[in-house]
CSV table of C-alpha atoms in Angstrom, one decimal:
chain,number,residue,atom,x,y,z
A,293,UNK,CA,-3.4,-26.1,16.6
A,294,UNK,CA,-2.0,-24.4,19.7
A,295,UNK,CA,-4.0,-21.4,20.8
A,296,UNK,CA,-4.4,-19.0,23.6
A,297,UNK,CA,-8.0,-17.6,23.4
A,298,UNK,CA,-9.4,-15.2,25.9
A,299,UNK,CA,-11.6,-16.8,28.5
A,300,UNK,CA,-15.2,-17.4,27.5
A,301,UNK,CA,-14.6,-17.3,23.7
A,302,UNK,CA,-15.1,-20.2,21.3
A,303,UNK,CA,-11.9,-22.0,20.3
A,304,UNK,CA,-10.9,-22.7,16.7
A,305,UNK,CA,-12.5,-25.8,15.4
A,306,UNK,CA,-15.2,-25.8,18.1
A,307,UNK,CA,-18.6,-26.2,16.3
A,308,UNK,CA,-20.9,-23.2,16.7
A,309,UNK,CA,-24.6,-23.8,17.7
A,310,UNK,CA,-27.3,-22.3,15.6
A,311,UNK,CA,-28.1,-19.8,18.4
A,312,UNK,CA,-24.5,-18.6,18.2
A,313,UNK,CA,-24.5,-18.0,14.5
A,314,UNK,CA,-25.7,-14.5,13.5
A,315,UNK,CA,-28.2,-13.9,10.8
A,316,UNK,CA,-26.4,-13.3,7.5
A,317,UNK,CA,-25.6,-9.7,7.1
A,318,UNK,CA,-26.6,-9.2,3.4
A,319,UNK,CA,-25.8,-5.5,3.5
A,320,UNK,CA,-22.2,-6.1,4.6
A,321,UNK,CA,-21.7,-8.8,2.1
A,322,UNK,CA,-23.1,-6.7,-0.7
A,323,UNK,CA,-20.9,-3.8,0.5
A,324,UNK,CA,-17.7,-6.0,0.2
A,325,UNK,CA,-18.7,-7.2,-3.2
A,326,UNK,CA,-19.4,-3.7,-4.5
A,327,UNK,CA,-16.4,-2.3,-2.8
A,328,UNK,CA,-14.2,-4.9,-4.5
A,329,UNK,CA,-15.2,-3.7,-7.9
A,330,UNK,CA,-14.7,0.0,-7.0
A,331,UNK,CA,-11.4,-0.7,-5.4
A,332,UNK,CA,-10.0,-2.7,-8.3
A,333,UNK,CA,-11.0,0.0,-10.8
A,334,UNK,CA,-9.3,2.6,-8.6
A,335,UNK,CA,-6.2,0.5,-8.2
A,336,UNK,CA,-6.0,0.1,-12.0
A,337,UNK,CA,-5.0,3.7,-12.3
A,338,UNK,CA,-1.9,3.4,-10.2
A,339,UNK,CA,1.1,4.5,-12.1
A,340,UNK,CA,-0.9,4.6,-15.2
A,341,UNK,CA,-1.3,0.8,-15.3
A,342,UNK,CA,-4.1,-0.7,-17.2
A,343,UNK,CA,-4.2,-3.4,-14.5
A,344,UNK,CA,-2.2,-3.2,-11.3
A,345,UNK,CA,-2.7,-6.8,-10.3
A,346,UNK,CA,-2.9,-9.8,-12.6
A,347,UNK,CA,-6.2,-11.5,-12.9
A,348,UNK,CA,-5.3,-14.2,-10.5
A,349,UNK,CA,-4.4,-11.5,-8.0
A,350,UNK,CA,-7.8,-9.9,-8.4
A,351,UNK,CA,-9.6,-13.2,-8.1
A,352,UNK,CA,-7.7,-14.0,-5.0
A,353,UNK,CA,-8.4,-10.6,-3.5
A,354,UNK,CA,-12.1,-11.4,-3.7
A,355,UNK,CA,-11.5,-14.2,-1.2
A,356,UNK,CA,-12.2,-11.6,1.5
A,357,UNK,CA,-15.1,-10.2,-0.4
A,358,UNK,CA,-16.9,-13.2,-1.7
A,359,UNK,CA,-15.6,-16.4,-0.1
A,360,UNK,CA,-18.2,-18.7,-1.8
A,361,UNK,CA,-17.0,-17.7,-5.3
A,362,UNK,CA,-13.3,-17.7,-4.6
A,363,UNK,CA,-12.4,-21.2,-5.7
A,364,UNK,CA,-14.2,-20.8,-9.1
A,365,UNK,CA,-12.7,-17.4,-9.7
A,366,UNK,CA,-9.2,-18.6,-9.0
A,367,UNK,CA,-9.6,-21.5,-11.3
A,368,UNK,CA,-10.9,-19.2,-14.1
A,369,UNK,CA,-8.0,-16.8,-13.5
A,370,UNK,CA,-5.2,-19.4,-14.0
A,371,UNK,CA,-5.1,-18.7,-17.7
A,372,UNK,CA,-5.0,-15.2,-19.1
A,373,UNK,CA,-6.0,-13.9,-22.5
A,374,UNK,CA,-4.5,-15.8,-25.4
A,375,UNK,CA,-4.0,-18.9,-23.2
A,376,UNK,CA,-1.0,-17.4,-21.3
A,377,UNK,CA,-0.6,-19.0,-17.9
A,378,UNK,CA,-0.7,-16.6,-15.0
A,379,UNK,CA,0.9,-17.3,-11.6
A,380,UNK,CA,-1.5,-18.8,-9.1
A,381,UNK,CA,-1.7,-18.5,-5.4
A,382,UNK,CA,-1.7,-14.7,-4.8
A,383,UNK,CA,-3.6,-14.1,-1.6
A,384,UNK,CA,-4.9,-11.4,0.6
A,385,UNK,CA,-3.8,-12.0,4.2
A,386,UNK,CA,-7.2,-13.0,5.5
A,387,UNK,CA,-10.7,-13.8,4.4
A,388,UNK,CA,-14.1,-14.5,6.1
A,389,UNK,CA,-15.1,-18.1,6.1
A,390,UNK,CA,-18.4,-17.1,7.9
A,391,UNK,CA,-19.6,-14.1,9.8
A,392,UNK,CA,-18.0,-15.6,13.0
A,393,UNK,CA,-14.8,-17.0,11.5
A,394,UNK,CA,-11.8,-15.2,9.9
A,395,UNK,CA,-9.2,-17.3,8.2
A,396,UNK,CA,-5.7,-15.8,8.3
A,397,UNK,CA,-2.9,-17.0,6.0
A,398,UNK,CA,-0.2,-18.5,8.2
A,399,UNK,CA,2.9,-16.6,7.0
A,400,UNK,CA,5.2,-18.9,9.0
A,401,UNK,CA,4.4,-21.7,6.5
A,402,UNK,CA,5.0,-19.8,3.2
A,403,UNK,CA,6.4,-20.8,0.7
A,404,UNK,CA,6.2,-24.5,1.7
A,405,UNK,CA,2.4,-24.4,2.2
A,406,UNK,CA,-0.6,-22.1,2.0
A,407,UNK,CA,-2.5,-22.8,5.1
A,408,UNK,CA,-4.9,-20.7,7.2
A,409,UNK,CA,-5.3,-20.0,10.9
A,410,UNK,CA,-8.8,-19.6,12.4
A,411,UNK,CA,-9.7,-16.4,14.2
A,412,UNK,CA,-12.9,-16.4,16.2
A,413,UNK,CA,-12.1,-14.0,19.0
A,414,UNK,CA,-9.7,-11.3,20.1
A,415,UNK,CA,-7.7,-14.1,21.9
A,416,UNK,CA,-7.1,-15.8,18.6
A,417,UNK,CA,-6.1,-12.5,17.0
A,418,UNK,CA,-3.6,-11.7,19.7
A,419,UNK,CA,-2.1,-15.2,19.3
A,420,UNK,CA,-1.8,-14.7,15.6
A,421,UNK,CA,-0.1,-11.3,16.0
A,422,UNK,CA,2.2,-12.3,18.8
A,423,UNK,CA,3.4,-15.5,17.1
A,424,UNK,CA,3.8,-13.9,13.7
A,425,UNK,CA,1.1,-15.9,12.0
A,426,UNK,CA,0.2,-12.6,10.5
A,427,UNK,CA,3.0,-10.0,9.8
A,428,UNK,CA,2.8,-6.3,9.0
A,429,UNK,CA,1.3,-3.5,10.9
A,430,UNK,CA,-1.7,-2.8,8.6
A,431,UNK,CA,-2.7,-6.5,8.4
A,432,UNK,CA,-2.3,-7.0,12.1
A,433,UNK,CA,-4.4,-3.9,12.8
A,434,UNK,CA,-7.2,-5.2,10.7
A,435,UNK,CA,-7.1,-8.7,12.3
A,436,UNK,CA,-7.1,-7.1,15.7
A,437,UNK,CA,-10.2,-5.0,15.0
A,438,UNK,CA,-12.1,-8.0,13.6
A,439,UNK,CA,-11.0,-10.1,16.5
A,440,UNK,CA,-12.5,-7.6,19.0
A,441,UNK,CA,-15.7,-7.5,17.0
A,442,UNK,CA,-15.9,-11.3,17.1
A,443,UNK,CA,-15.4,-11.3,20.8
A,444,UNK,CA,-18.2,-8.7,21.2
A,445,UNK,CA,-20.4,-11.0,19.2
A,446,UNK,CA,-19.5,-13.9,21.4
A,447,UNK,CA,-20.8,-12.2,24.6
A,448,UNK,CA,-23.6,-10.1,23.0
A,449,UNK,CA,-26.2,-11.7,25.3
A,450,UNK,CA,-24.2,-11.1,28.5
A,451,UNK,CA,-24.8,-8.5,31.1
A,452,UNK,CA,-23.2,-5.0,30.6
A,453,UNK,CA,-20.6,-5.8,33.2
A,454,UNK,CA,-19.5,-9.0,31.5
A,455,UNK,CA,-19.5,-7.3,28.1
A,456,UNK,CA,-17.3,-4.5,29.4
A,457,UNK,CA,-14.9,-6.8,31.3
A,458,UNK,CA,-14.6,-9.1,28.3
A,459,UNK,CA,-13.8,-6.4,25.8
A,460,UNK,CA,-11.5,-4.5,28.1
A,461,UNK,CA,-9.5,-7.7,28.7
A,462,UNK,CA,-9.5,-8.6,25.1
A,463,UNK,CA,-8.3,-5.1,24.0
A,464,UNK,CA,-5.5,-5.2,26.5
A,465,UNK,CA,-4.4,-8.7,25.3
A,466,UNK,CA,-4.3,-7.6,21.7
A,467,UNK,CA,-2.5,-4.3,22.4
A,468,UNK,CA,0.4,-6.1,24.2
A,469,UNK,CA,0.7,-8.9,21.6
A,470,UNK,CA,3.3,-6.9,19.7
A,471,UNK,CA,3.7,-3.4,21.2
A,472,UNK,CA,5.9,-1.8,18.5
A,473,UNK,CA,3.1,-2.3,15.9
A,474,UNK,CA,1.5,1.1,16.4
A,475,UNK,CA,-1.3,0.4,13.9
A,476,UNK,CA,-2.6,-2.4,16.2
A,477,UNK,CA,-2.9,0.0,19.1
A,478,UNK,CA,-4.6,2.6,16.8
A,479,UNK,CA,-7.2,0.0,15.6
A,480,UNK,CA,-7.9,-1.3,19.1
A,481,UNK,CA,-8.4,2.2,20.5
A,482,UNK,CA,-10.7,3.1,17.7
A,483,UNK,CA,-12.9,0.0,18.2
A,484,UNK,CA,-13.0,0.6,22.0
A,485,UNK,CA,-13.8,4.3,21.6
A,486,UNK,CA,-16.8,3.2,19.5
A,487,UNK,CA,-17.7,0.8,22.3
A,488,UNK,CA,-17.6,3.5,24.9
A,489,UNK,CA,-19.8,5.8,22.8
A,490,UNK,CA,-22.4,3.0,22.3
A,491,UNK,CA,-22.5,2.2,26.0
A,492,UNK,CA,-22.8,5.8,27.0
A,493,UNK,CA,-25.9,6.0,24.7
A,494,UNK,CA,-27.5,2.9,26.2
A,495,UNK,CA,-26.8,0.4,23.5
A,496,UNK,CA,-27.3,-3.3,24.5
A,497,UNK,CA,-24.9,-6.1,23.7
A,498,UNK,CA,-26.5,-7.1,20.4
A,499,UNK,CA,-26.3,-3.5,19.1
A,500,UNK,CA,-22.7,-3.2,20.4
A,501,UNK,CA,-21.7,-6.4,18.5
A,502,UNK,CA,-23.2,-5.2,15.3
A,503,UNK,CA,-21.7,-1.7,15.5
A,504,UNK,CA,-18.2,-3.0,16.4
A,505,UNK,CA,-18.3,-5.3,13.4
A,506,UNK,CA,-19.2,-2.4,11.2
A,507,UNK,CA,-16.3,-0.4,12.7
A,508,UNK,CA,-13.9,-3.3,12.1
A,509,UNK,CA,-15.2,-3.6,8.5
A,510,UNK,CA,-14.6,0.1,8.0
A,511,UNK,CA,-11.1,-0.1,9.4
A,512,UNK,CA,-10.4,-2.8,6.8
A,513,UNK,CA,-11.9,-0.8,4.0
A,514,UNK,CA,-10.1,2.4,4.9
A,515,UNK,CA,-6.8,0.6,5.2
A,516,UNK,CA,-7.3,-0.9,1.8
A,517,UNK,CA,-7.9,2.5,0.2
A,518,UNK,CA,-5.1,4.1,2.1
A,519,UNK,CA,-2.6,1.4,1.3
A,520,UNK,CA,-3.5,1.7,-2.4
A,521,UNK,CA,-2.8,5.4,-2.2
A,522,UNK,CA,0.6,4.7,-0.6
A,523,UNK,CA,1.5,2.3,-3.3
A,524,UNK,CA,0.5,4.8,-6.0
A,525,UNK,CA,2.5,7.6,-4.5
A,526,UNK,CA,5.5,5.4,-3.7
A,527,UNK,CA,5.6,4.2,-7.3
A,528,UNK,CA,5.6,7.8,-8.6
A,529,UNK,CA,8.4,8.7,-6.2
A,530,UNK,CA,10.8,6.0,-7.4
A,531,UNK,CA,13.6,7.4,-9.6
A,532,UNK,CA,13.7,7.2,-13.4
A,533,UNK,CA,16.4,5.1,-15.1
A,534,UNK,CA,16.0,6.0,-18.8
A,535,UNK,CA,16.0,2.8,-20.9
A,536,UNK,CA,17.3,0.3,-18.4
A,537,UNK,CA,15.4,-1.6,-15.6
A,538,UNK,CA,14.9,0.1,-12.3
A,539,UNK,CA,16.9,-1.8,-9.6
A,540,UNK,CA,15.2,-1.7,-6.2
A,541,UNK,CA,16.3,-3.2,-2.9
A,542,UNK,CA,13.6,-4.1,-0.4
A,543,UNK,CA,13.8,-5.5,3.1
A,544,UNK,CA,11.2,-7.2,5.3
A,545,UNK,CA,7.6,-7.7,4.2
A,546,UNK,CA,5.4,-5.1,2.7
A,547,UNK,CA,3.1,-6.8,0.2
A,548,UNK,CA,-0.6,-7.7,0.3
A,549,UNK,CA,0.0,-10.3,3.0
A,550,UNK,CA,1.4,-7.5,5.3
A,551,UNK,CA,-1.1,-4.9,4.2
A,552,UNK,CA,-4.3,-6.8,4.2
A,553,UNK,CA,-5.4,-6.4,0.6
A,554,UNK,CA,-2.8,-4.2,-1.1
A,555,UNK,CA,0.8,-3.9,-0.2
A,556,UNK,CA,2.6,-0.6,0.5
A,557,UNK,CA,6.3,-0.7,-0.5
A,558,UNK,CA,6.0,-3.9,-2.4
A,559,UNK,CA,2.6,-2.8,-3.7
A,560,UNK,CA,4.4,0.1,-5.5
A,561,UNK,CA,6.8,-2.3,-7.2
A,562,UNK,CA,4.0,-4.6,-8.3
A,563,UNK,CA,2.1,-1.6,-9.6
A,564,UNK,CA,5.1,-0.5,-11.6
A,565,UNK,CA,5.7,-3.9,-13.0
A,566,UNK,CA,2.1,-4.3,-14.1
A,567,UNK,CA,2.1,-0.8,-15.5
A,568,UNK,CA,4.8,-1.9,-18.0
A,569,UNK,CA,7.9,-0.5,-16.3
A,570,UNK,CA,11.0,-2.7,-16.4
A,571,UNK,CA,12.4,-3.4,-13.0
A,572,UNK,CA,14.4,-5.8,-10.9
A,573,UNK,CA,14.0,-6.3,-7.2
A,574,UNK,CA,16.8,-7.3,-4.9
A,575,UNK,CA,15.1,-9.1,-1.9
A,576,UNK,CA,17.1,-9.1,1.3
A,577,UNK,CA,16.4,-12.4,3.0
A,578,UNK,CA,15.4,-10.6,6.3
A,579,UNK,CA,16.7,-12.8,9.0
A,580,UNK,CA,16.1,-14.5,11.3
A,581,UNK,CA,12.7,-15.8,10.0
A,582,UNK,CA,13.7,-15.1,6.4
A,583,UNK,CA,10.5,-13.1,5.8
A,584,UNK,CA,12.1,-11.6,2.7
A,585,UNK,CA,13.2,-14.7,1.0
A,586,UNK,CA,10.1,-16.7,2.1
A,587,UNK,CA,7.2,-14.2,1.9
A,588,UNK,CA,8.4,-11.2,-0.2
A,589,UNK,CA,10.0,-13.4,-2.8
A,590,UNK,CA,6.9,-15.6,-2.9
A,591,UNK,CA,4.6,-12.6,-3.4
A,592,UNK,CA,6.9,-11.2,-6.2
A,593,UNK,CA,6.9,-14.6,-7.9
A,594,UNK,CA,3.1,-14.7,-7.8
A,595,UNK,CA,3.0,-11.2,-9.3
A,596,UNK,CA,5.6,-12.1,-12.0
A,597,UNK,CA,8.0,-9.4,-10.9
A,598,UNK,CA,11.7,-10.2,-11.7
A,599,UNK,CA,13.7,-10.6,-8.4
A,600,UNK,CA,16.8,-12.0,-6.8
A,601,UNK,CA,17.2,-13.0,-3.1
A,602,UNK,CA,20.4,-11.9,-1.5
A,603,UNK,CA,21.7,-12.4,2.0
A,604,UNK,CA,21.2,-9.4,4.3
A,605,UNK,CA,25.0,-8.8,4.5
A,606,UNK,CA,25.2,-8.4,0.7
A,607,UNK,CA,23.1,-5.2,0.7
A,608,UNK,CA,26.1,-3.0,1.3
A,609,UNK,CA,28.0,-4.7,-1.5
A,610,UNK,CA,25.2,-4.1,-4.0
A,611,UNK,CA,24.7,-0.5,-3.0
A,612,UNK,CA,28.4,0.3,-3.0
A,613,UNK,CA,28.9,-1.2,-6.4
A,614,UNK,CA,26.1,0.8,-8.0
A,615,UNK,CA,23.7,-2.1,-8.3
A,616,UNK,CA,20.8,-0.4,-6.5
A,617,UNK,CA,18.9,2.6,-7.8
A,618,UNK,CA,16.6,2.9,-4.7
A,619,UNK,CA,15.8,1.2,-1.4
A,620,UNK,CA,12.2,0.9,-0.4
A,621,UNK,CA,10.8,-0.4,2.9
A,622,UNK,CA,7.8,-0.3,5.2
A,623,UNK,CA,7.7,0.9,8.8
A,624,UNK,CA,5.6,-0.2,11.8
A,625,UNK,CA,5.8,3.0,13.9
A,626,UNK,CA,6.6,6.7,13.2
A,627,UNK,CA,7.7,9.0,16.0
A,628,UNK,CA,6.4,12.6,16.1
A,629,UNK,CA,9.7,13.9,14.6
A,630,UNK,CA,9.6,11.4,11.7
A,631,UNK,CA,12.0,8.7,13.0
A,632,UNK,CA,10.7,5.3,12.1
A,633,UNK,CA,10.6,1.9,13.8
A,634,UNK,CA,10.9,-0.9,11.2
A,635,UNK,CA,12.1,-4.5,10.7
A,636,UNK,CA,15.6,-5.1,12.2
A,637,UNK,CA,18.2,-4.2,9.5
A,638,UNK,CA,16.4,-1.2,8.2
A,639,UNK,CA,18.7,1.3,9.9
A,640,UNK,CA,22.0,0.0,8.4
A,641,UNK,CA,20.3,0.0,5.0
A,642,UNK,CA,19.4,3.7,5.5
A,643,UNK,CA,22.9,4.5,6.6
A,644,UNK,CA,24.4,2.7,3.5
A,645,UNK,CA,22.0,4.4,1.1
A,646,UNK,CA,22.8,7.8,2.6
A,647,UNK,CA,26.5,7.1,2.3
A,648,UNK,CA,26.2,6.2,-1.3
A,649,UNK,CA,23.5,8.8,-2.2
A,650,UNK,CA,20.9,6.1,-3.1
A,651,UNK,CA,17.3,7.2,-2.6
A,652,UNK,CA,15.8,5.7,0.5
A,653,UNK,CA,12.0,5.5,0.7
A,654,UNK,CA,9.9,4.5,3.7
A,655,UNK,CA,6.2,3.7,3.2
A,656,UNK,CA,3.9,3.8,6.2
A,657,UNK,CA,0.2,4.5,6.9
A,658,UNK,CA,-0.6,7.4,9.3
A,659,UNK,CA,-2.1,4.9,11.7
A,660,UNK,CA,1.5,4.1,12.5
A,661,UNK,CA,2.1,7.6,13.9
A,662,UNK,CA,2.9,7.7,17.6
A,663,UNK,CA,2.4,11.3,18.4
A,664,UNK,CA,3.3,10.6,22.1
A,665,UNK,CA,6.8,9.5,21.1
A,666,UNK,CA,8.8,12.6,20.4
A,667,UNK,CA,11.6,10.6,18.8
A,668,UNK,CA,12.3,7.0,18.0
A,669,UNK,CA,14.4,6.6,21.1
A,670,UNK,CA,11.2,7.0,23.2
A,671,UNK,CA,9.8,3.8,21.7
A,672,UNK,CA,10.2,0.5,23.5
A,673,UNK,CA,11.4,-2.0,21.0
A,674,UNK,CA,10.8,-5.8,20.9
A,675,UNK,CA,13.2,-8.6,21.6
A,676,UNK,CA,11.8,-11.9,20.1
A,677,UNK,CA,12.2,-15.4,21.6
A,678,UNK,CA,15.6,-17.0,21.1
A,679,UNK,CA,14.1,-20.0,19.3
A,680,UNK,CA,13.3,-17.8,16.2
A,681,UNK,CA,17.1,-17.3,15.8
A,682,UNK,CA,18.3,-20.8,16.8
A,683,UNK,CA,15.6,-22.9,15.1
A,684,UNK,CA,13.3,-20.8,12.9
A,685,UNK,CA,10.4,-21.8,10.7
A,686,UNK,CA,8.8,-24.2,13.3
A,687,UNK,CA,10.9,-27.2,12.5
A,688,UNK,CA,14.1,-28.9,13.7
A,689,UNK,CA,17.1,-27.4,12.0
A,690,UNK,CA,20.8,-28.2,11.8
A,691,UNK,CA,22.8,-26.7,14.7
A,692,UNK,CA,23.9,-23.1,13.8
A,693,UNK,CA,25.8,-22.4,17.0
A,694,UNK,CA,27.2,-24.3,20.0
A,695,UNK,CA,24.7,-25.3,22.6
A,696,UNK,CA,24.0,-22.8,25.4
A,697,UNK,CA,25.3,-19.9,23.3
A,698,UNK,CA,23.8,-16.6,24.5
A,699,UNK,CA,21.3,-15.3,21.9
A,700,UNK,CA,19.8,-11.8,21.4
A,701,UNK,CA,17.0,-11.5,18.8
A,702,UNK,CA,15.8,-7.8,18.4
A,703,UNK,CA,13.0,-7.5,16.0
A,704,UNK,CA,13.0,-3.8,15.2
A,705,UNK,CA,15.5,-0.9,14.9
A,706,UNK,CA,15.1,2.8,14.7
A,707,UNK,CA,16.0,4.8,11.6
A,708,UNK,CA,16.5,8.6,12.2
A,709,UNK,CA,14.4,10.8,10.1
A,710,UNK,CA,17.4,12.5,8.6
A,711,UNK,CA,18.4,9.3,6.9
A,712,UNK,CA,15.0,8.9,5.3
A,713,UNK,CA,15.0,10.5,1.8
A,714,UNK,CA,11.3,10.1,1.3
A,715,UNK,CA,8.6,9.2,3.9
A,716,UNK,CA,5.4,8.3,2.0
A,717,UNK,CA,2.0,8.1,3.7
A,718,UNK,CA,-1.5,7.9,2.2
A,719,UNK,CA,-1.4,11.7,2.0
A,720,UNK,CA,1.7,11.8,-0.1
A,721,UNK,CA,5.5,12.2,0.4
A,722,UNK,CA,6.2,14.3,3.5
A,723,UNK,CA,8.6,17.2,3.4
A,724,UNK,CA,10.6,18.8,6.2
A,725,UNK,CA,10.3,19.5,9.0
A,726,UNK,CA,8.7,16.1,9.3
A,727,UNK,CA,7.0,16.7,12.6
A,728,UNK,CA,4.8,19.5,11.1
A,729,UNK,CA,4.3,17.5,7.9
A,730,UNK,CA,3.0,14.5,9.9
A,731,UNK,CA,0.5,16.7,11.7
A,732,UNK,CA,-0.7,18.3,8.5
A,733,UNK,CA,-1.0,14.8,6.8
A,734,UNK,CA,-3.0,13.5,9.7
A,735,UNK,CA,-5.4,16.4,9.5
A,736,UNK,CA,-5.6,15.9,5.7
A,737,UNK,CA,-6.5,12.3,6.1
A,738,UNK,CA,-9.3,13.1,8.6
A,739,UNK,CA,-10.7,15.8,6.2
A,740,UNK,CA,-10.6,13.4,3.3
A,741,UNK,CA,-12.6,10.7,5.1
A,742,UNK,CA,-15.0,13.3,6.6
A,743,UNK,CA,-15.7,14.7,3.2
A,744,UNK,CA,-16.3,11.2,1.8
A,745,UNK,CA,-18.7,10.6,4.7
A,746,UNK,CA,-20.5,13.9,4.1
A,747,UNK,CA,-20.8,13.1,0.4
A,748,UNK,CA,-22.3,9.7,1.1
A,749,UNK,CA,-24.5,10.8,3.9
A,750,UNK,CA,-22.2,9.1,6.5
A,751,UNK,CA,-22.3,5.8,4.8
A,752,UNK,CA,-19.1,6.1,2.6
A,753,UNK,CA,-18.7,2.3,2.1
A,754,UNK,CA,-22.4,1.5,1.6
A,755,UNK,CA,-22.9,-0.1,4.9
A,756,UNK,CA,-25.7,1.5,6.9
A,757,UNK,CA,-25.3,1.3,10.7
A,758,UNK,CA,-27.7,-1.2,12.2
A,759,UNK,CA,-27.5,0.1,15.8
A,760,UNK,CA,-30.9,0.5,17.5
């Protein structure tokens, strides 16, 4: 496996010595197991569903929470009540194989194979994000935070100068891995702010490593809760269709593989399906890497949601001919005025939906808010390597254009806020003016978590800080 780890960090596949392996953190493992139960009970209320995710989904979600029991749980979940077979293979985007190794589903290989990429440092996390092993702002942010914590663990016995230099360099590498993913910057800044607080208070390397791991764990847990709230609110915001199926068009990826544990836009559709509502999903193939037809369609198949893949250019035909009741997508960055940066092809969908008066919904966590960008035009977008367009999916492909043809491969576009019918965050659907609504939503999120901390004595997820 090709990799680009940061200097001084263990490489994937390199055996760890006993001295490098931390003592098992029973409190954290217990937290994740308990949190899994609480989370799944909460998720079951989404859109009035008795069960949002099928049993195989729930068992697979516990891969992050209880790696040792995952294989047995999945085997037991393959058959539902009454002997009805359930789809197998639903996965969260990552799981812990040990306290020093995160295994991330390689989304480049889906649906051909379900394989995992090893993350043992921030260097590995940066590689996974940059090369699209992991997709989706929320999932990338969580992997980034965990990667930083793992790097801190790797140099925990080093001098303060080495510790600082290592983490500063690691944070920089992760932040530039895919700059438009605002949630990654948010997560890295949050971990590094925690680091600076610890150093200012005299914490040593061991205490720093423990605290940063807890901060990363908390980012994962908060994201899971917030994504579930987004899915719930998005499901409620989709239009009614009387007695016929709801027909929804989606673009890009926004399921559990992109969200970490729960999806956002796609999570809403899965919630509706498992809540008993009849729907059909049009899946835009999302070129050039076909993330829609490969990943989104695969996740919908695992969840048993009826769907049809269409070429990107067919979206206008479907919308114009009344075949789409709503369009729902995710976003990777929100400007201060409510413009959004999202997967390339989102803007024309918004324009088409507006032209034909079809509801257009965008789902994004508030961690994607870039308050420093007044509008979307202030955001520097990303142009991806030519090879993704010429020969995608990591394999030789038939020639699609003459040799030496000039190629441009932009990965994101900007959708103006006035084309977005509904912008949904974990604090609800935002009204107008969106700038003020985003500020209010950010403040509401901070209050919600502060109140949860106050109620729990500062230990909202059941993980007591172990910092000396």
